[in-house]
Amino acid sequence: MTTTEALLIGRRRRLALTMIGGFAGLVALSLAVAVAADLADAPTAAALTDRVVPLLVFYAPAPIAAVGGYARCGGPACLAVGAVPAVVFAALVVVGTVFGVPGVGPGDSPIGGVTMAFAAVGLSGAFVGYCAGVSAALLGDLVGFGSGDEGDEE
């Protein structure tokens, strides 16, 4: 597989799936803890999640996609990392609506707009991160550092 194919399509499927699944689990856990802390009226946990959730939802997709781009996980996997916060948030709203969790259901809030905003921010950050990772991989190949010949092609 040529370098261009490895960077665009991806060579390391197992790493890509681990990257996407791990990030989805981390975002889901942080959102669930934030909801639980809000329902339990725990100010310390709520203060912590008020700092961690925006970090994961808005800022983390770019560096994760950059690492994925450098590791030759492929563009689709790196962009999927950007969609993870929106998908997890939408799933949380659906689960909250089905099980009647207070403060999670659709109610009067614009859930669709918030979900689309999460998707837009996450995808744009992941795209920029992927481009940076690919640039770093190509520059590394040019210099002779980290050629990326190893990898699982399963």
XYZ file of N, CA and C in Angstrom:
462
model
N 0.851 -1.168 0.000
C 0.000 0.000 0.000
C 0.898 1.233 0.000
N 0.632 2.148 -0.886
C 1.451 3.349 -0.967
C 1.158 4.265 0.216
N 2.027 5.206 0.393
C 1.870 6.144 1.502
C 0.582 6.939 1.366
N 0.243 7.359 0.160
C -0.970 8.143 -0.045
C -2.209 7.339 0.302
N -2.255 6.083 -0.134
C -3.394 5.236 0.206
C -3.472 5.004 1.707
N -2.330 4.802 2.341
C -2.314 4.564 3.783
C -2.804 5.785 4.546
N -2.441 6.968 4.072
C -2.865 8.184 4.764
C -4.328 8.511 4.501
N -4.814 8.278 3.299
C -6.196 8.633 2.970
C -7.197 7.564 3.395
N -6.911 6.324 3.058
C -7.854 5.237 3.325
C -7.587 4.616 4.688
N -6.354 4.470 5.021
C -5.990 3.907 6.316
C -5.377 2.541 6.189
N -4.419 2.297 7.018
C -3.724 1.031 7.020
C -3.943 0.291 8.332
N -4.133 0.999 9.402
C -4.169 0.396 10.733
C -5.601 0.390 11.268
N -6.376 -0.578 10.812
C -7.795 -0.640 11.169
C -8.027 -0.871 12.652
N -7.259 -1.755 13.224
C -7.449 -2.061 14.654
C -7.180 -0.830 15.503
N -6.128 -0.110 15.191
C -5.819 1.121 15.922
C -6.910 2.167 15.705
N -7.421 2.248 14.484
C -8.486 3.215 14.192
C -9.751 2.904 14.984
N -10.128 1.632 15.028
C -11.324 1.260 15.788
C -11.121 1.473 17.279
N -9.931 1.205 17.770
C -9.626 1.451 19.171
C -9.682 2.940 19.482
N -9.175 3.755 18.572
C -9.180 5.200 18.750
C -10.615 5.733 18.811
N -11.454 5.301 17.895
C -12.841 5.770 17.850
C -13.630 5.244 19.050
N -13.523 3.953 19.319
C -14.263 3.354 20.428
C -13.822 3.880 21.788
N -12.540 4.046 21.973
C -12.034 4.574 23.235
C -12.486 5.998 23.482
N -12.444 6.812 22.433
C -12.886 8.197 22.574
C -14.388 8.264 22.824
N -15.150 7.408 22.140
C -16.599 7.373 22.363
C -16.914 6.951 23.795
N -16.208 5.971 24.308
C -16.414 5.537 25.685
C -16.069 6.629 26.685
N -14.989 7.346 26.432
C -14.579 8.426 27.321
C -15.594 9.566 27.319
N -16.085 9.932 26.145
C -17.087 11.003 26.051
C -18.391 10.559 26.704
N -18.815 9.329 26.454
C -20.049 8.827 27.061
C -19.935 8.795 28.576
N -18.812 8.335 29.083
C -18.612 8.283 30.528
C -18.634 9.685 31.140
N -17.964 10.627 30.493
C -17.925 11.982 31.045
C -19.300 12.641 31.009
N -20.061 12.426 29.938
C -21.407 12.996 29.881
C -22.333 12.344 30.905
N -22.209 11.038 31.088
C -23.041 10.347 32.081
C -22.695 10.808 33.494
N -21.418 10.988 33.779
C -21.009 11.483 35.086
C -21.497 12.916 35.295
N -21.470 13.720 34.236
C -21.964 15.096 34.344
C -23.454 15.120 34.665
N -24.234 14.264 34.011
C -25.668 14.199 34.287
C -25.914 13.689 35.698
N -25.184 12.654 36.093
C -25.353 12.103 37.444
C -24.957 13.114 38.509
N -23.877 13.865 38.281
C -23.452 14.878 39.244
C -24.473 15.998 39.341
N -25.080 16.339 38.228
C -26.109 17.377 38.241
C -27.361 16.898 38.972
N -27.752 15.656 38.736
C -28.934 15.110 39.410
C -28.696 14.900 40.905
N -27.481 14.530 41.282
C -27.157 14.294 42.686
C -26.842 15.584 43.426
N -26.752 16.679 42.692
C -26.447 17.985 43.269
C -25.120 17.956 44.026
N -24.118 17.345 43.371
C -22.768 17.272 43.935
C -21.935 18.390 43.318
N -21.673 19.449 44.072
C -20.994 20.609 43.482
C -19.559 20.333 43.045
N -18.830 19.492 43.764
C -17.448 19.205 43.394
C -17.389 18.433 42.083
N -18.221 17.397 41.966
C -18.247 16.612 40.732
C -18.769 17.452 39.575
N -19.755 18.280 39.832
C -20.290 19.143 38.774
C -19.243 20.138 38.297
N -18.467 20.691 39.223
C -17.409 21.629 38.840
C -16.337 20.932 38.009
N -16.016 19.695 38.371
C -15.020 18.940 37.611
C -15.534 18.609 36.211
N -16.764 18.151 36.132
C -17.303 17.805 34.814
C -17.552 19.040 33.965
N -17.783 20.192 34.585
C -17.936 21.434 33.813
C -16.648 21.804 33.093
N -15.534 21.289 33.569
C -14.252 21.555 32.916
C -13.843 20.434 31.967
N -14.186 19.196 32.311
C -13.751 18.052 31.517
C -14.615 17.871 30.261
N -15.914 18.026 30.387
C -16.807 17.774 29.244
C -16.505 18.703 28.069
N -16.387 20.023 28.250
C -16.043 20.863 27.088
C -14.676 20.524 26.493
N -13.742 20.137 27.357
C -12.427 19.747 26.861
C -12.537 18.550 25.927
N -13.315 17.549 26.326
C -13.474 16.346 25.502
C -14.314 16.613 24.263
N -15.380 17.376 24.415
C -16.325 17.561 23.312
C -15.771 18.505 22.243
N -15.128 19.581 22.667
C -14.719 20.594 21.698
C -13.245 20.547 21.317
N -12.372 20.212 22.239
C -10.939 20.332 21.964
C -10.243 19.015 21.659
N -10.722 17.911 22.175
C -10.017 16.636 22.018
C -10.050 16.048 20.605
N -11.099 16.249 19.787
C -11.073 15.617 18.459
C -9.882 16.006 17.585
N -9.423 17.234 17.672
C -8.308 17.660 16.818
C -7.009 16.910 17.125
N -6.543 16.869 18.377
C -5.300 16.133 18.609
C -5.434 14.625 18.410
N -6.618 14.077 18.704
C -6.804 12.640 18.484
C -6.756 12.337 16.988
N -7.390 13.176 16.184
C -7.345 12.985 14.729
C -5.937 13.210 14.191
N -5.191 14.124 14.789
C -3.808 14.345 14.351
C -2.958 13.106 14.604
N -3.133 12.501 15.759
C -2.394 11.270 16.056
C -2.838 10.157 15.112
N -4.144 10.076 14.839
C -4.645 9.076 13.906
C -4.129 9.282 12.494
N -4.050 10.532 12.062
C -3.502 10.828 10.738
C -2.034 10.467 10.644
N -1.286 10.779 11.701
C 0.135 10.439 11.710
C 0.346 8.929 11.745
N -0.537 8.222 12.449
C -0.408 6.766 12.573
C -0.994 6.027 11.378
N -1.464 6.766 10.382
C -2.010 6.200 9.149
C -3.283 5.384 9.396
N -4.163 5.952 10.217
C -5.460 5.311 10.461
C -6.463 5.648 9.369
N -6.204 6.653 8.588
C -7.068 7.007 7.478
C -8.000 8.161 7.780
N -8.408 8.839 6.718
C -9.300 9.985 6.843
C -10.658 9.650 7.424
N -11.312 8.577 6.960
C -12.631 8.269 7.529
C -12.602 8.030 9.034
N -11.584 7.350 9.520
C -11.492 7.094 10.960
C -11.243 8.385 11.727
N -10.404 9.241 11.199
C -10.110 10.501 11.882
C -11.311 11.432 11.889
N -12.067 11.460 10.807
C -13.272 12.282 10.783
C -14.369 11.685 11.661
N -14.381 10.371 11.804
C -15.344 9.739 12.700
C -15.104 10.168 14.137
N -13.846 10.412 14.492
C -13.533 10.913 15.830
C -14.223 12.255 16.054
N -14.304 13.077 15.026
C -14.970 14.367 15.154
C -16.471 14.250 15.324
N -17.061 13.190 14.807
C -18.506 12.998 14.927
C -18.900 12.337 16.240
N -17.945 11.781 16.951
C -18.240 11.043 18.189
C -18.996 11.881 19.217
N -18.579 13.120 19.544
C -19.324 13.865 20.569
C -20.791 14.087 20.203
N -21.077 14.378 18.945
C -22.463 14.600 18.531
C -23.282 13.320 18.618
N -22.710 12.217 18.206
C -23.421 10.933 18.254
C -23.676 10.513 19.700
N -22.680 10.674 20.555
C -22.843 10.302 21.960
C -23.876 11.204 22.634
N -23.840 12.496 22.326
C -24.813 13.423 22.904
C -26.228 13.072 22.448
N -26.393 12.778 21.166
C -27.715 12.393 20.666
C -28.194 11.096 21.307
N -27.290 10.143 21.482
C -27.661 8.881 22.140
C -28.054 9.121 23.593
N -27.342 10.015 24.266
C -27.685 10.342 25.646
C -29.072 10.974 25.735
N -29.401 11.824 24.790
C -30.728 12.445 24.776
C -31.801 11.390 24.532
N -31.558 10.472 23.607
C -32.535 9.417 23.329
C -32.722 8.526 24.552
N -31.632 8.110 25.171
C -31.721 7.258 26.363
C -32.408 8.012 27.504
N -32.076 9.279 27.673
C -32.710 10.077 28.713
C -34.194 10.258 28.484
N -34.591 10.376 27.226
C -36.004 10.509 26.902
C -36.742 9.200 27.133
N -36.150 8.100 26.719
C -36.802 6.792 26.871
C -36.965 6.426 28.346
N -35.926 6.672 29.144
C -35.972 6.281 30.547
C -36.473 7.393 31.469
N -36.781 8.550 30.916
C -37.351 9.629 31.714
C -36.390 10.268 32.693
N -35.137 10.400 32.314
C -34.155 11.054 33.182
C -34.439 12.556 33.147
N -34.658 13.184 34.306
C -34.962 14.616 34.311
C -33.780 15.452 33.839
N -34.077 16.429 33.012
C -33.050 17.323 32.499
C -32.290 16.807 31.304
N -32.643 15.630 30.786
C -31.913 15.063 29.651
C -32.782 14.994 28.409
N -34.073 14.862 28.558
C -34.981 14.732 27.419
C -35.043 15.988 26.594
N -35.754 15.934 25.461
C -35.785 17.062 24.541
C -36.439 18.308 25.142
N -37.566 18.174 25.826
C -38.217 19.316 26.476
C -38.345 20.515 25.572
N -37.927 21.672 26.064
C -38.011 22.912 25.295
C -36.688 23.308 24.666
N -35.637 22.574 24.946
C -34.326 22.958 24.432
C -34.141 22.499 22.990
N -33.343 23.219 22.238
C -33.089 22.881 20.831
C -32.040 21.781 20.698
N -32.441 20.545 20.987
C -31.497 19.426 20.985
C -30.858 19.225 19.606
N -31.653 19.346 18.556
C -31.110 19.165 17.207
C -30.032 20.181 16.889
N -30.256 21.414 17.288
C -29.266 22.462 17.046
C -27.981 22.236 17.819
N -28.117 21.788 19.056
C -26.933 21.513 19.876
C -26.152 20.337 19.299
N -26.871 19.310 18.874
C -26.210 18.142 18.283
C -25.478 18.530 17.004
N -26.106 19.336 16.175
C -25.450 19.767 14.934
C -24.248 20.671 15.224
N -24.334 21.479 16.271
C -23.193 22.320 16.645
C -22.029 21.458 17.119
N -22.328 20.421 17.929
C -21.276 19.500 18.350
C -20.636 18.838 17.133
N -21.461 18.444 16.167
C -20.941 17.787 14.963
C -20.073 18.742 14.155
N -20.517 19.975 13.996
C -19.751 20.940 13.204
C -18.402 21.243 13.850
N -18.410 21.486 15.140
C -17.160 21.787 15.837
C -16.238 20.566 15.835
N -16.795 19.399 16.120
C -15.982 18.189 16.170
C -15.398 17.823 14.820
N -16.204 17.892 13.774
C -15.714 17.535 12.440
C -14.693 18.530 11.925
N -14.902 19.810 12.169
C -13.922 20.789 11.702
C -12.603 20.643 12.465
N -12.688 20.412 13.765
C -11.461 20.181 14.528
C -10.753 18.912 14.096
N -11.524 17.847 13.853
C -10.923 16.591 13.417
C -10.289 16.734 12.038
N -10.902 17.514 11.157
C -10.325 17.721 9.835
C -8.987 18.452 9.927
N -8.948 19.495 10.741
C -7.695 20.237 10.918
C -6.632 19.338 11.556
N -7.026 18.570 12.552
C -6.089 17.657 13.196
C -5.584 16.594 12.236
N -6.493 16.039 11.423
C -6.092 15.033 10.437
C -5.092 15.621 9.440
N -5.360 16.824 8.976
C -4.437 17.473 8.036
C -3.069 17.694 8.673
N -3.059 18.081 9.936
C -1.780 18.266 10.636
C -1.054 16.932 10.800
N -1.798 15.875 11.127
C -1.178 14.565 11.281
C -0.617 14.025 9.978
N -1.353 14.216 8.894
C -0.879 13.775 7.575
C 0.351 14.579 7.159
N 0.316 15.882 7.419
C 1.477 16.710 7.096
C 2.702 16.256 7.884
N 2.500 15.946 9.156
C 3.623 15.467 9.971
C 4.129 14.121 9.464
N 3.222 13.236 9.044
C 3.633 11.929 8.525
C 4.409 12.079 7.219
N 3.934 12.941 6.339
C 4.638 13.160 5.075
C 5.992 13.819 5.297
N 6.038 14.769 6.208
C 7.312 15.402 6.532
C 8.272 14.393 7.160
N 7.754 13.537 8.012
C 8.583 12.482 8.607
C 9.094 11.518 7.563
N 8.248 11.169 6.584
C 8.696 10.303 5.496
C 9.779 10.983 4.655
N 9.614 12.277 4.452
C 10.580 13.027 3.658
C 11.939 13.075 4.343
N 11.923 13.237 5.633
C 13.162 13.320 6.405
C 13.728 11.934 6.692
N 12.864 10.923 6.665
C 13.304 9.561 6.940
C 13.027 9.103 8.348
N 12.151 9.810 9.041
C 11.811 9.490 10.416
C 10.388 8.929 10.455
N 10.215 7.739 11.052
C 8.879 7.164 11.185
C 8.251 6.827 9.856
N 8.882 5.936 9.107
C 8.426 5.657 7.753
C 7.051 5.027 7.701
N 6.592 4.415 8.785
C 5.249 3.838 8.803
C 5.112 2.551 8.023
N 6.225 1.829 7.797
C 6.148 0.574 7.061
C 5.463 -0.512 7.853
N 5.565 -0.448 9.172
C 4.918 -1.447 9.996
C 3.459 -1.069 10.178
N 2.641 -2.043 10.449
C 1.219 -1.763 10.671
C 0.405 -3.017 10.393
N -0.763 -3.072 10.987
C -1.636 -4.210 10.761
C -2.555 -3.907 9.579
N -2.548 -4.773 8.617
C -3.346 -4.571 7.419
C -4.552 -5.477 7.413
N -5.110 -5.714 8.558
C -6.266 -6.604 8.650
C -7.525 -5.903 8.249
